[in-house]
Amino acid sequence: MEPKLNTYLHDAQPRQLAELQEWLRIPSISTLSAHKGDVHRAAEWLVTNMRQAGLENITLIDTDTQPMVYADWLHAGSDRPTVLIYGHFDVQPVDPLNLWHTPPFEPTVRGDDLFARGASDDKGQTFIHVKAVEALLQTTGKLPVNVKFIIEGEEESGSGAINRYVPAHADQLAADAVLISDTHILSPDQPAILYGLRGMWRAQITVTGASHDLHSGSYGGAIHNANQALAEILAALHDSTGRVTVPGFYDDVRVLSADERASLARVPYGDKEILADSGAPAVYGEPEYTVVERTGARPTLEINGMWGGFIEEGFKTVIPSQAFAKISCRLVPNQDPARIGKLVTDYLKQLAPPTVRVDVQKSHDGAFAFLTPYDTPAIQAAGRAYTQVFGTEPIFTLEGGGIPVVNVFQKELGAPIVLMGFGLPDDNLHAPNEKFHIPNFYNGIRTSIAFLQEMAKL
Ligand code: BES
Ligand code: MN
Ligand code: MN
């Protein structure tokens, strides 16, 4: 790296970290309506920061739901490629709050980590690219490629607005590659590029028995308890090996080739690592697949929440009339979320005994899984950028999480999608004590710069 830029990046570190902390103080939780104003403030903060960074055409795009921010710098020349950078500034809720060691919206440095909600997912990773562009503009006055940013505030609640915006503004967003940092690498010295993400379908289940809560002495044994009926239904959704029992669930799942299995077997992540990261006493799931395959290439059905009846202090001998669960399915390529939704809904109705009523309310349309070939020039350029900064070639692997808009980018822009993450597997995404490994933040800025420079050579 050029000495002037190198010195700049070194000296800028405290300011870059302080700015990220300022952004993290805004509780931009998109799934809670009470935080709508905060999501907007997070967008406004980004607009101001992008202006200081030297970006142009910065626009806060208000929508029916949550805002987005667009910005660009398009003076590299029309012979140079254009990179579209995507990220999100909305975050997940923070409960259970009592398990946080420091408050989620008071970003705190402990050792090499910055703790805060959104530190890794995804303000920290998004900010990497704003600071990379700023560093280049402030030291050289230009960028090696044309750059566009589209940063949304609704990823954690389904990306509805951006999913509609992209098809309607395909010209504005046209690019030769889409760069996304919203995933993780394997360790601080083992970068990883994802070539697939899982899709999603989710719903709330309501089980209703009696028309109102009943005294369990007077009615117990004669009227079906809604909590019990829900537990019986949910327990029937998996067999003893962890396979989903919904008829037809696996019909469209692609069979992994021997080559792909061999390649995934080289990923240095297995039972030992997942047990250490999760703190669970044993691994779970389909025995014929490795944990990388189970989380990357196999579909699942998860019970995200269940409630009903009396849970306050003391005891209350009651037969609850209603019980609830929130479930979600992680989908793999070729599984259609609408079809899976119908299969699951039909099966839940079929499992319902005549003693209760079962309602299934889907949350949105769901998302298809994502898969991309990784021998494309843009992804290989990302590989070289990682190698320059981390000193190790990236591993190509699959991930279980989802980023709904990637399929829309793939379909509408026809550009290769580069999933270049800087999080770590133990960043506690969506959980208490979310953190971002600070060396990954600074190395991320260098890698982003290296990627733009590598793209310019294509
Ligand atoms: N950044 C994550 C997705 C992710 C997590 C990718 C871990 C790779 C590794 C993203 O913010 C996320 O949480 N997505 C949601 C999507 C859902 C709310 C529609 C998810 O996967 O649950
Ligand atoms: Mn994310
Ligand atoms: Mn997330």
CSV table of C-alpha atoms and ligand atoms in Angstrom, one decimal:
chain,number,residue,atom,x,y,z
A,1,MET,CA,0.0,0.0,0.0
A,2,GLU,CA,1.1,3.5,-0.9
A,3,PRO,CA,2.9,5.1,2.1
A,4,LYS,CA,0.7,8.2,2.3
A,5,LEU,CA,-2.5,6.1,2.4
A,6,ASN,CA,-0.9,3.8,4.9
A,7,THR,CA,0.0,6.6,7.3
A,8,TYR,CA,-3.5,8.1,6.8
A,9,LEU,CA,-5.2,4.8,7.7
A,10,HIS,CA,-3.0,4.4,10.8
A,11,ASP,CA,-3.6,7.9,12.1
A,12,ALA,CA,-7.3,7.9,11.3
A,13,GLN,CA,-8.1,4.8,13.4
A,14,PRO,CA,-9.2,6.6,16.7
A,15,ARG,CA,-11.5,8.9,14.8
A,16,GLN,CA,-13.0,6.1,12.7
A,17,LEU,CA,-13.7,4.1,15.8
A,18,ALA,CA,-15.2,7.1,17.6
A,19,GLU,CA,-17.5,7.8,14.6
A,20,LEU,CA,-18.7,4.2,14.6
A,21,GLN,CA,-19.4,4.5,18.3
A,22,GLU,CA,-21.5,7.6,17.7
A,23,TRP,CA,-23.6,5.8,15.1
A,24,LEU,CA,-24.0,2.8,17.3
A,25,ARG,CA,-25.5,5.0,20.1
A,26,ILE,CA,-28.6,5.4,17.9
A,27,PRO,CA,-31.0,2.5,18.8
A,28,SER,CA,-32.2,1.9,15.2
A,29,ILE,CA,-34.3,-1.2,15.9
A,30,SER,CA,-36.4,-1.7,12.8
A,31,THR,CA,-38.7,-4.4,14.1
A,32,LEU,CA,-40.1,-2.2,17.0
A,33,SER,CA,-42.4,0.6,15.9
A,34,ALA,CA,-41.4,2.7,18.9
A,35,HIS,CA,-37.9,3.0,17.4
A,36,LYS,CA,-39.1,4.3,14.0
A,37,GLY,CA,-37.6,7.8,14.7
A,38,ASP,CA,-34.3,6.2,15.7
A,39,VAL,CA,-34.1,4.3,12.4
A,40,HIS,CA,-34.6,7.7,10.7
A,41,ARG,CA,-31.9,9.3,12.9
A,42,ALA,CA,-29.5,6.6,12.0
A,43,ALA,CA,-30.1,7.3,8.3
A,44,GLU,CA,-29.6,11.1,8.9
A,45,TRP,CA,-26.4,10.4,10.7
A,46,LEU,CA,-25.1,8.3,7.8
A,47,VAL,CA,-26.0,11.1,5.4
A,48,THR,CA,-23.9,13.6,7.4
A,49,ASN,CA,-21.0,11.2,7.6
A,50,MET,CA,-21.1,10.4,3.9
A,51,ARG,CA,-21.0,14.1,3.1
A,52,GLN,CA,-17.8,14.5,5.2
A,53,ALA,CA,-16.4,11.4,3.5
A,54,GLY,CA,-16.7,13.2,0.1
A,55,LEU,CA,-19.5,11.2,-1.4
A,56,GLU,CA,-22.0,12.9,-3.8
A,57,ASN,CA,-25.7,12.8,-4.6
A,58,ILE,CA,-26.4,11.7,-1.1
A,59,THR,CA,-30.1,11.1,-0.7
A,60,LEU,CA,-32.2,10.0,2.2
A,61,ILE,CA,-35.0,8.0,0.6
A,62,ASP,CA,-38.1,7.9,2.7
A,63,THR,CA,-40.4,5.0,2.1
A,64,ASP,CA,-43.7,3.6,3.5
A,65,THR,CA,-41.7,1.6,6.0
A,66,GLN,CA,-38.0,2.5,6.8
A,67,PRO,CA,-35.7,4.9,5.0
A,68,MET,CA,-32.7,4.1,2.8
A,69,VAL,CA,-29.6,6.1,2.0
A,70,TYR,CA,-28.1,6.4,-1.5
A,71,ALA,CA,-24.8,8.0,-2.4
A,72,ASP,CA,-22.2,7.8,-5.1
A,73,TRP,CA,-18.9,9.0,-6.6
A,74,LEU,CA,-18.9,8.5,-10.3
A,75,HIS,CA,-15.8,10.3,-11.6
A,76,ALA,CA,-13.5,7.4,-12.2
A,77,GLY,CA,-14.3,7.4,-15.9
A,78,SER,CA,-16.8,5.5,-17.9
A,79,ASP,CA,-14.2,2.9,-18.9
A,80,ARG,CA,-13.8,1.9,-15.2
A,81,PRO,CA,-16.2,-0.6,-13.5
A,82,THR,CA,-18.8,0.5,-11.0
A,83,VAL,CA,-19.2,-1.1,-7.6
A,84,LEU,CA,-22.5,-1.0,-5.7
A,85,ILE,CA,-22.0,-1.3,-1.9
A,86,TYR,CA,-25.0,-2.5,0.2
A,87,GLY,CA,-25.4,-2.7,3.9
A,88,HIS,CA,-27.9,-2.0,6.6
A,89,PHE,CA,-28.1,0.4,9.6
A,90,ASP,CA,-31.1,-1.1,11.3
A,91,VAL,CA,-30.5,-3.5,14.2
A,92,GLN,CA,-32.2,-6.3,16.1
A,93,PRO,CA,-34.0,-5.8,19.5
A,94,VAL,CA,-31.8,-6.2,22.5
A,95,ASP,CA,-33.7,-8.4,24.9
A,96,PRO,CA,-32.9,-10.0,27.2
A,97,LEU,CA,-31.3,-6.8,28.4
A,98,ASN,CA,-30.1,-8.1,31.8
A,99,LEU,CA,-27.6,-10.4,30.0
A,100,TRP,CA,-25.7,-7.5,28.5
A,101,HIS,CA,-22.4,-6.8,30.4
A,102,THR,CA,-22.6,-3.1,29.2
A,103,PRO,CA,-25.7,-1.4,27.8
A,104,PRO,CA,-26.3,-2.3,24.1
A,105,PHE,CA,-26.4,1.4,23.0
A,106,GLU,CA,-23.4,2.5,25.0
A,107,PRO,CA,-20.7,1.1,22.7
A,108,THR,CA,-17.8,-0.1,24.9
A,109,VAL,CA,-14.3,-1.2,24.0
A,110,ARG,CA,-13.1,-4.3,26.0
A,111,GLY,CA,-9.8,-5.7,24.8
A,112,ASP,CA,-9.8,-5.9,21.1
A,113,ASP,CA,-13.6,-5.9,20.8
A,114,LEU,CA,-16.3,-3.2,20.5
A,115,PHE,CA,-19.5,-4.2,22.3
A,116,ALA,CA,-22.8,-2.8,21.1
A,117,ARG,CA,-26.0,-3.8,19.3
A,118,GLY,CA,-25.2,-3.4,15.6
A,119,ALA,CA,-21.4,-3.4,16.1
A,120,SER,CA,-21.0,-6.3,13.7
A,121,ASP,CA,-24.5,-6.6,12.2
A,122,ASP,CA,-24.3,-4.4,10.3
A,123,LYS,CA,-23.3,-0.8,11.2
A,124,GLY,CA,-19.6,-1.7,11.8
A,125,GLN,CA,-19.3,-3.7,8.6
A,126,THR,CA,-21.2,-1.1,6.5
A,127,PHE,CA,-19.1,1.7,7.9
A,128,ILE,CA,-15.9,0.0,6.7
A,129,HIS,CA,-16.7,0.9,3.1
A,130,VAL,CA,-17.6,4.5,3.9
A,131,LYS,CA,-14.3,4.9,5.6
A,132,ALA,CA,-12.4,3.2,2.8
A,133,VAL,CA,-13.9,5.6,0.2
A,134,GLU,CA,-13.2,8.5,2.6
A,135,ALA,CA,-9.5,7.5,3.0
A,136,LEU,CA,-9.0,7.3,-0.8
A,137,LEU,CA,-10.8,10.6,-1.5
A,138,GLN,CA,-8.9,12.4,1.2
A,139,THR,CA,-5.4,11.1,0.3
A,140,THR,CA,-5.7,10.9,-3.5
A,141,GLY,CA,-8.8,13.0,-4.4
A,142,LYS,CA,-10.3,10.2,-6.4
A,143,LEU,CA,-11.4,6.5,-6.4
A,144,PRO,CA,-10.1,3.8,-8.7
A,145,VAL,CA,-13.6,2.8,-9.7
A,146,ASN,CA,-17.1,4.4,-9.7
A,147,VAL,CA,-18.8,3.7,-6.4
A,148,LYS,CA,-22.5,3.7,-5.4
A,149,PHE,CA,-23.9,3.0,-2.0
A,150,ILE,CA,-27.4,1.8,-1.1
A,151,ILE,CA,-27.8,1.3,2.6
A,152,GLU,CA,-31.1,0.3,4.0
A,153,GLY,CA,-32.9,0.5,7.4
A,154,GLU,CA,-35.2,-2.5,7.1
A,155,GLU,CA,-33.0,-5.6,6.7
A,156,GLU,CA,-33.9,-7.1,10.0
A,157,SER,CA,-37.5,-6.9,9.2
A,158,GLY,CA,-37.6,-8.3,5.7
A,159,SER,CA,-36.2,-5.6,3.4
A,160,GLY,CA,-39.6,-4.8,1.9
A,161,ALA,CA,-38.9,-1.2,0.8
A,162,ILE,CA,-35.5,-2.0,-0.9
A,163,ASN,CA,-37.0,-5.1,-2.6
A,164,ARG,CA,-39.4,-2.8,-4.3
A,165,TYR,CA,-36.9,0.0,-4.9
A,166,VAL,CA,-34.3,-2.0,-6.7
A,167,PRO,CA,-36.5,-3.1,-9.7
A,168,ALA,CA,-37.9,0.4,-10.0
A,169,HIS,CA,-34.4,2.0,-10.0
A,170,ALA,CA,-32.3,-0.5,-11.8
A,171,ASP,CA,-30.6,2.2,-13.9
A,172,GLN,CA,-29.6,4.3,-10.8
A,173,LEU,CA,-28.1,1.2,-9.1
A,174,ALA,CA,-26.6,-0.4,-12.2
A,175,ALA,CA,-23.1,-1.8,-11.4
A,176,ASP,CA,-20.5,-4.4,-12.4
A,177,ALA,CA,-20.4,-5.9,-8.9
A,178,VAL,CA,-22.3,-5.7,-5.7
A,179,LEU,CA,-20.2,-5.6,-2.6
A,180,ILE,CA,-21.7,-6.7,0.7
A,181,SER,CA,-20.2,-7.0,4.2
A,182,ASP,CA,-22.9,-8.5,6.4
A,183,THR,CA,-21.4,-11.9,7.1
A,184,HIS,CA,-18.5,-13.4,9.0
A,185,ILE,CA,-15.1,-14.8,8.3
A,186,LEU,CA,-13.8,-17.9,10.2
A,187,SER,CA,-11.2,-16.2,12.4
A,188,PRO,CA,-9.2,-13.0,12.5
A,189,ASP,CA,-6.6,-14.5,10.2
A,190,GLN,CA,-8.9,-16.7,8.0
A,191,PRO,CA,-11.0,-14.7,5.7
A,192,ALA,CA,-14.0,-16.3,3.9
A,193,ILE,CA,-16.2,-15.5,0.9
A,194,LEU,CA,-19.7,-16.9,0.9
A,195,TYR,CA,-21.1,-18.3,-2.3
A,196,GLY,CA,-24.5,-19.0,-0.8
A,197,LEU,CA,-27.0,-17.9,1.8
A,198,ARG,CA,-30.2,-19.6,3.0
A,199,GLY,CA,-33.7,-18.2,2.3
A,200,MET,CA,-36.5,-17.8,4.7
A,201,TRP,CA,-40.2,-18.3,5.4
A,202,ARG,CA,-41.8,-17.5,8.8
A,203,ALA,CA,-45.1,-17.4,10.6
A,204,GLN,CA,-46.9,-17.1,13.9
A,205,ILE,CA,-49.0,-20.0,15.1
A,206,THR,CA,-52.0,-19.5,17.3
A,207,VAL,CA,-53.6,-22.4,19.1
A,208,THR,CA,-57.1,-21.8,20.6
A,209,GLY,CA,-58.9,-24.3,22.8
A,210,ALA,CA,-61.6,-23.0,25.2
A,211,SER,CA,-63.1,-19.6,24.6
A,212,HIS,CA,-61.5,-18.3,27.8
A,213,ASP,CA,-59.0,-19.5,30.5
A,214,LEU,CA,-60.4,-22.2,32.7
A,215,HIS,CA,-59.9,-23.5,36.3
A,216,SER,CA,-57.7,-26.5,35.9
A,217,GLY,CA,-59.5,-28.3,38.7
A,218,SER,CA,-62.9,-28.0,37.2
A,219,TYR,CA,-61.9,-28.5,33.6
A,220,GLY,CA,-58.5,-30.3,33.7
A,221,GLY,CA,-58.7,-33.7,32.0
A,222,ALA,CA,-61.8,-32.9,30.0
A,223,ILE,CA,-60.8,-29.8,27.9
A,224,HIS,CA,-57.5,-29.8,25.9
A,225,ASN,CA,-54.9,-27.4,27.3
A,226,ALA,CA,-53.8,-25.0,24.5
A,227,ASN,CA,-50.2,-25.0,25.7
A,228,GLN,CA,-50.2,-28.8,25.6
A,229,ALA,CA,-51.8,-28.9,22.2
A,230,LEU,CA,-49.2,-26.5,20.9
A,231,ALA,CA,-46.3,-28.5,22.4
A,232,GLU,CA,-47.7,-31.7,20.8
A,233,ILE,CA,-48.0,-30.0,17.4
A,234,LEU,CA,-44.5,-28.5,17.5
A,235,ALA,CA,-43.0,-31.7,18.7
A,236,ALA,CA,-44.3,-33.5,15.6
A,237,LEU,CA,-42.4,-31.2,13.3
A,238,HIS,CA,-39.1,-33.1,13.6
A,239,ASP,CA,-38.2,-36.7,13.9
A,240,SER,CA,-35.6,-38.0,16.4
A,241,THR,CA,-32.7,-37.3,14.0
A,242,GLY,CA,-33.6,-33.6,13.5
A,243,ARG,CA,-35.2,-34.1,10.1
A,244,VAL,CA,-38.2,-32.0,9.3
A,245,THR,CA,-41.4,-34.2,9.0
A,246,VAL,CA,-43.5,-31.8,6.9
A,247,PRO,CA,-44.5,-33.9,3.8
A,248,GLY,CA,-42.7,-32.6,0.7
A,249,PHE,CA,-40.3,-30.3,2.7
A,250,TYR,CA,-37.2,-31.8,1.1
A,251,ASP,CA,-38.6,-32.3,-2.5
A,252,ASP,CA,-36.7,-29.5,-4.2
A,253,VAL,CA,-33.5,-29.6,-2.1
A,254,ARG,CA,-30.5,-30.0,-4.4
A,255,VAL,CA,-28.2,-33.0,-3.7
A,256,LEU,CA,-24.7,-31.8,-2.9
A,257,SER,CA,-22.1,-33.1,-5.4
A,258,ALA,CA,-19.1,-35.0,-4.2
A,259,ASP,CA,-16.9,-32.1,-5.3
A,260,GLU,CA,-18.9,-29.6,-3.3
A,261,ARG,CA,-18.9,-31.8,-0.2
A,262,ALA,CA,-15.1,-32.3,-0.5
A,263,SER,CA,-14.7,-28.5,-0.8
A,264,LEU,CA,-16.9,-27.8,2.2
A,265,ALA,CA,-15.0,-30.5,4.1
A,266,ARG,CA,-11.9,-28.3,3.8
A,267,VAL,CA,-13.6,-25.5,5.8
A,268,PRO,CA,-11.9,-25.5,9.2
A,269,TYR,CA,-15.1,-25.3,11.1
A,270,GLY,CA,-16.7,-28.4,12.7
A,271,ASP,CA,-18.3,-29.8,15.8
A,272,LYS,CA,-15.5,-28.5,18.1
A,273,GLU,CA,-15.8,-24.9,16.8
A,274,ILE,CA,-19.6,-24.8,16.8
A,275,LEU,CA,-19.7,-26.1,20.4
A,276,ALA,CA,-17.2,-23.5,21.5
A,277,ASP,CA,-19.0,-20.6,19.8
A,278,SER,CA,-22.5,-21.7,20.9
A,279,GLY,CA,-21.8,-23.0,24.4
A,280,ALA,CA,-24.2,-25.9,23.8
A,281,PRO,CA,-23.4,-29.3,25.3
A,282,ALA,CA,-23.7,-31.3,22.1
A,283,VAL,CA,-24.4,-30.8,18.4
A,284,TYR,CA,-27.8,-31.5,16.9
A,285,GLY,CA,-29.2,-32.4,13.6
A,286,GLU,CA,-29.1,-34.7,10.5
A,287,PRO,CA,-26.3,-37.1,11.3
A,288,GLU,CA,-25.3,-37.7,7.6
A,289,TYR,CA,-24.3,-34.0,7.2
A,290,THR,CA,-21.4,-32.0,8.7
A,291,VAL,CA,-22.2,-28.8,10.6
A,292,VAL,CA,-21.1,-26.6,7.7
A,293,GLU,CA,-23.5,-28.6,5.5
A,294,ARG,CA,-26.3,-28.6,8.1
A,295,THR,CA,-26.2,-24.8,8.5
A,296,GLY,CA,-25.3,-23.9,4.9
A,297,ALA,CA,-26.9,-26.4,2.5
A,298,ARG,CA,-29.8,-28.1,4.4
A,299,PRO,CA,-33.2,-26.5,5.2
A,300,THR,CA,-34.5,-26.2,8.7
A,301,LEU,CA,-37.6,-25.4,10.7
A,302,GLU,CA,-37.0,-23.5,13.9
A,303,ILE,CA,-39.2,-22.6,16.8
A,304,ASN,CA,-38.1,-19.0,17.5
A,305,GLY,CA,-40.5,-18.4,20.4
A,306,MET,CA,-43.5,-19.9,22.2
A,307,TRP,CA,-45.7,-18.6,24.9
A,308,GLY,CA,-49.0,-19.0,26.6
A,309,GLY,CA,-50.6,-19.5,30.0
A,310,PHE,CA,-49.3,-18.3,33.4
A,311,ILE,CA,-45.6,-17.3,33.7
A,312,GLU,CA,-45.7,-14.7,36.5
A,313,GLU,CA,-44.5,-15.1,40.1
A,314,GLY,CA,-46.1,-18.0,42.0
A,315,PHE,CA,-48.5,-20.5,40.6
A,316,LYS,CA,-51.9,-20.3,39.0
A,317,THR,CA,-53.8,-23.5,38.2
A,318,VAL,CA,-55.2,-22.6,34.9
A,319,ILE,CA,-56.0,-24.1,31.5
A,320,PRO,CA,-55.0,-21.4,29.1
A,321,SER,CA,-57.3,-20.9,26.2
A,322,GLN,CA,-54.6,-19.8,23.8
A,323,ALA,CA,-50.9,-20.6,23.1
A,324,PHE,CA,-48.6,-19.1,20.5
A,325,ALA,CA,-45.4,-19.8,18.6
A,326,LYS,CA,-43.2,-18.1,16.1
A,327,ILE,CA,-41.5,-20.4,13.6
A,328,SER,CA,-39.2,-19.9,10.7
A,329,CYS,CA,-37.8,-22.1,8.0
A,330,ARG,CA,-34.3,-21.6,6.5
A,331,LEU,CA,-34.5,-22.5,2.9
A,332,VAL,CA,-31.9,-23.7,0.4
A,333,PRO,CA,-31.6,-23.2,-3.4
A,334,ASN,CA,-34.7,-24.3,-5.4
A,335,GLN,CA,-37.0,-24.3,-2.4
A,336,ASP,CA,-39.8,-21.8,-3.1
A,337,PRO,CA,-40.8,-19.9,0.1
A,338,ALA,CA,-44.5,-19.8,-1.0
A,339,ARG,CA,-44.6,-23.6,-1.6
A,340,ILE,CA,-42.8,-24.3,1.7
A,341,GLY,CA,-45.2,-21.9,3.4
A,342,LYS,CA,-48.2,-23.8,2.1
A,343,LEU,CA,-46.7,-27.2,3.0
A,344,VAL,CA,-46.0,-26.2,6.5
A,345,THR,CA,-49.3,-24.5,7.0
A,346,ASP,CA,-51.2,-27.5,5.6
A,347,TYR,CA,-49.3,-29.9,7.8
A,348,LEU,CA,-49.9,-27.7,10.9
A,349,LYS,CA,-53.6,-27.8,10.2
A,350,GLN,CA,-53.5,-31.5,9.6
A,351,LEU,CA,-51.7,-32.0,13.0
A,352,ALA,CA,-54.3,-30.0,14.8
A,353,PRO,CA,-56.5,-32.3,16.9
A,354,PRO,CA,-60.3,-31.6,16.9
A,355,THR,CA,-60.0,-30.2,20.4
A,356,VAL,CA,-58.4,-27.0,19.3
A,357,ARG,CA,-58.2,-24.5,16.4
A,358,VAL,CA,-54.9,-23.7,14.7
A,359,ASP,CA,-54.3,-20.4,12.9
A,360,VAL,CA,-51.1,-19.8,10.9
A,361,GLN,CA,-50.2,-16.2,10.0
A,362,LYS,CA,-47.2,-15.8,7.7
A,363,SER,CA,-45.0,-12.7,8.3
A,364,HIS,CA,-44.2,-11.7,4.7
A,365,ASP,CA,-43.6,-13.4,1.4
A,366,GLY,CA,-40.3,-14.9,2.5
A,367,ALA,CA,-37.0,-15.1,0.6
A,368,PHE,CA,-35.4,-17.5,-1.8
A,369,ALA,CA,-31.9,-18.8,-1.0
A,370,PHE,CA,-28.9,-17.4,-2.8
A,371,LEU,CA,-26.2,-19.2,-4.7
A,372,THR,CA,-23.5,-17.8,-6.9
A,373,PRO,CA,-20.6,-19.3,-8.9
A,374,TYR,CA,-17.3,-18.0,-7.4
A,375,ASP,CA,-15.0,-18.2,-10.3
A,376,THR,CA,-16.2,-14.8,-11.5
A,377,PRO,CA,-13.6,-12.0,-11.9
A,378,ALA,CA,-15.2,-9.7,-9.2
A,379,ILE,CA,-15.2,-12.5,-6.6
A,380,GLN,CA,-11.7,-13.5,-7.5
A,381,ALA,CA,-10.7,-9.8,-7.1
A,382,ALA,CA,-12.2,-9.9,-3.6
A,383,GLY,CA,-10.1,-13.0,-2.9
A,384,ARG,CA,-6.9,-11.1,-3.9
A,385,ALA,CA,-7.9,-8.1,-1.7
A,386,TYR,CA,-8.3,-10.4,1.3
A,387,THR,CA,-5.0,-12.1,0.6
A,388,GLN,CA,-3.1,-8.8,0.5
A,389,VAL,CA,-4.4,-7.6,3.8
A,390,PHE,CA,-4.9,-10.8,5.8
A,391,GLY,CA,-1.9,-12.7,4.4
A,392,THR,CA,-4.2,-15.8,3.8
A,393,GLU,CA,-6.3,-16.8,0.9
A,394,PRO,CA,-10.1,-16.8,1.7
A,395,ILE,CA,-12.1,-20.0,2.0
A,396,PHE,CA,-15.2,-20.3,0.0
A,397,THR,CA,-18.1,-21.5,2.0
A,398,LEU,CA,-21.9,-21.4,2.7
A,399,GLU,CA,-23.8,-19.6,5.5
A,400,GLY,CA,-27.1,-20.2,7.1
A,401,GLY,CA,-28.1,-16.6,7.6
A,402,GLY,CA,-30.1,-14.6,5.0
A,403,ILE,CA,-29.9,-11.2,3.3
A,404,PRO,CA,-33.2,-10.9,1.6
A,405,VAL,CA,-32.2,-8.3,-1.1
A,406,VAL,CA,-29.3,-10.3,-2.6
A,407,ASN,CA,-31.6,-12.2,-4.9
A,408,VAL,CA,-33.2,-9.0,-6.0
A,409,PHE,CA,-29.8,-7.5,-6.8
A,410,GLN,CA,-28.8,-10.7,-8.7
A,411,LYS,CA,-32.0,-10.8,-10.7
A,412,GLU,CA,-32.5,-7.0,-11.4
A,413,LEU,CA,-28.9,-5.8,-11.8
A,414,GLY,CA,-27.4,-9.0,-13.2
A,415,ALA,CA,-24.2,-8.2,-11.4
A,416,PRO,CA,-22.0,-10.7,-9.4
A,417,ILE,CA,-22.5,-10.4,-5.7
A,418,VAL,CA,-19.4,-10.4,-3.5
A,419,LEU,CA,-20.1,-11.5,0.1
A,420,MET,CA,-17.0,-10.2,1.8
A,421,GLY,CA,-17.6,-10.4,5.5
A,422,PHE,CA,-15.6,-9.0,8.4
A,423,GLY,CA,-17.6,-10.4,11.4
A,424,LEU,CA,-16.5,-13.4,13.4
A,425,PRO,CA,-18.6,-16.5,14.2
A,426,ASP,CA,-18.7,-15.5,17.9
A,427,ASP,CA,-19.9,-11.9,17.4
A,428,ASN,CA,-23.2,-12.7,19.2
A,429,LEU,CA,-25.4,-11.4,16.3
A,430,HIS,CA,-29.0,-10.9,17.4
A,431,ALA,CA,-27.9,-11.9,21.0
A,432,PRO,CA,-26.8,-10.1,24.1
A,433,ASN,CA,-23.2,-8.7,24.0
A,434,GLU,CA,-22.9,-8.3,20.2
A,435,LYS,CA,-19.4,-7.3,19.4
A,436,PHE,CA,-17.1,-6.4,16.5
A,437,HIS,CA,-13.5,-7.4,16.5
A,438,ILE,CA,-11.7,-4.0,16.2
A,439,PRO,CA,-8.7,-5.4,14.1
A,440,ASN,CA,-11.3,-6.7,11.6
A,441,PHE,CA,-12.7,-3.2,11.3
A,442,TYR,CA,-9.3,-1.7,10.4
A,443,ASN,CA,-8.3,-4.6,8.2
A,444,GLY,CA,-11.7,-4.4,6.6
A,445,ILE,CA,-11.1,-0.8,5.6
A,446,ARG,CA,-7.8,-1.8,4.0
A,447,THR,CA,-9.4,-4.8,2.3
A,448,SER,CA,-12.2,-2.6,0.9
A,449,ILE,CA,-9.6,-0.3,-0.6
A,450,ALA,CA,-7.7,-3.2,-2.0
A,451,PHE,CA,-10.9,-4.6,-3.5
A,452,LEU,CA,-11.7,-1.3,-5.3
A,453,GLN,CA,-8.1,-1.2,-6.6
A,454,GLU,CA,-8.3,-4.8,-7.8
A,455,MET,CA,-11.6,-4.0,-9.5
A,456,ALA,CA,-10.0,-1.2,-11.4
A,457,LYS,CA,-7.6,-3.6,-13.0
A,458,LEU,CA,-10.3,-5.8,-14.5
B,1,BES,N1,-26.2,-10.3,8.6
B,1,BES,C1,-27.3,-11.2,8.9
B,1,BES,C2,-27.3,-12.4,8.0
B,1,BES,C3,-26.1,-13.4,8.3
B,1,BES,C4,-25.9,-13.7,9.6
B,1,BES,C5,-25.4,-13.8,7.2
B,1,BES,C6,-24.8,-14.6,9.8
B,1,BES,C7,-24.3,-14.7,7.5
B,1,BES,C8,-24.0,-15.0,8.8
B,1,BES,C9,-28.6,-10.4,8.6
B,1,BES,O1,-28.6,-9.2,9.2
B,1,BES,C10,-29.8,-11.2,9.2
B,1,BES,O2,-29.8,-11.3,10.4
B,1,BES,N2,-30.7,-11.6,8.4
B,1,BES,C11,-31.9,-12.2,8.9
B,1,BES,C12,-32.9,-12.0,7.8
B,1,BES,C13,-34.3,-12.1,8.2
B,1,BES,C14,-34.6,-11.2,9.3
B,1,BES,C15,-35.2,-11.8,7.0
B,1,BES,C16,-31.7,-13.6,9.2
B,1,BES,O3,-30.9,-14.3,8.6
B,1,BES,O4,-32.3,-14.0,10.2
B,2,MN,MN,-27.0,-8.1,8.8
B,3,MN,MN,-29.1,-9.5,11.4
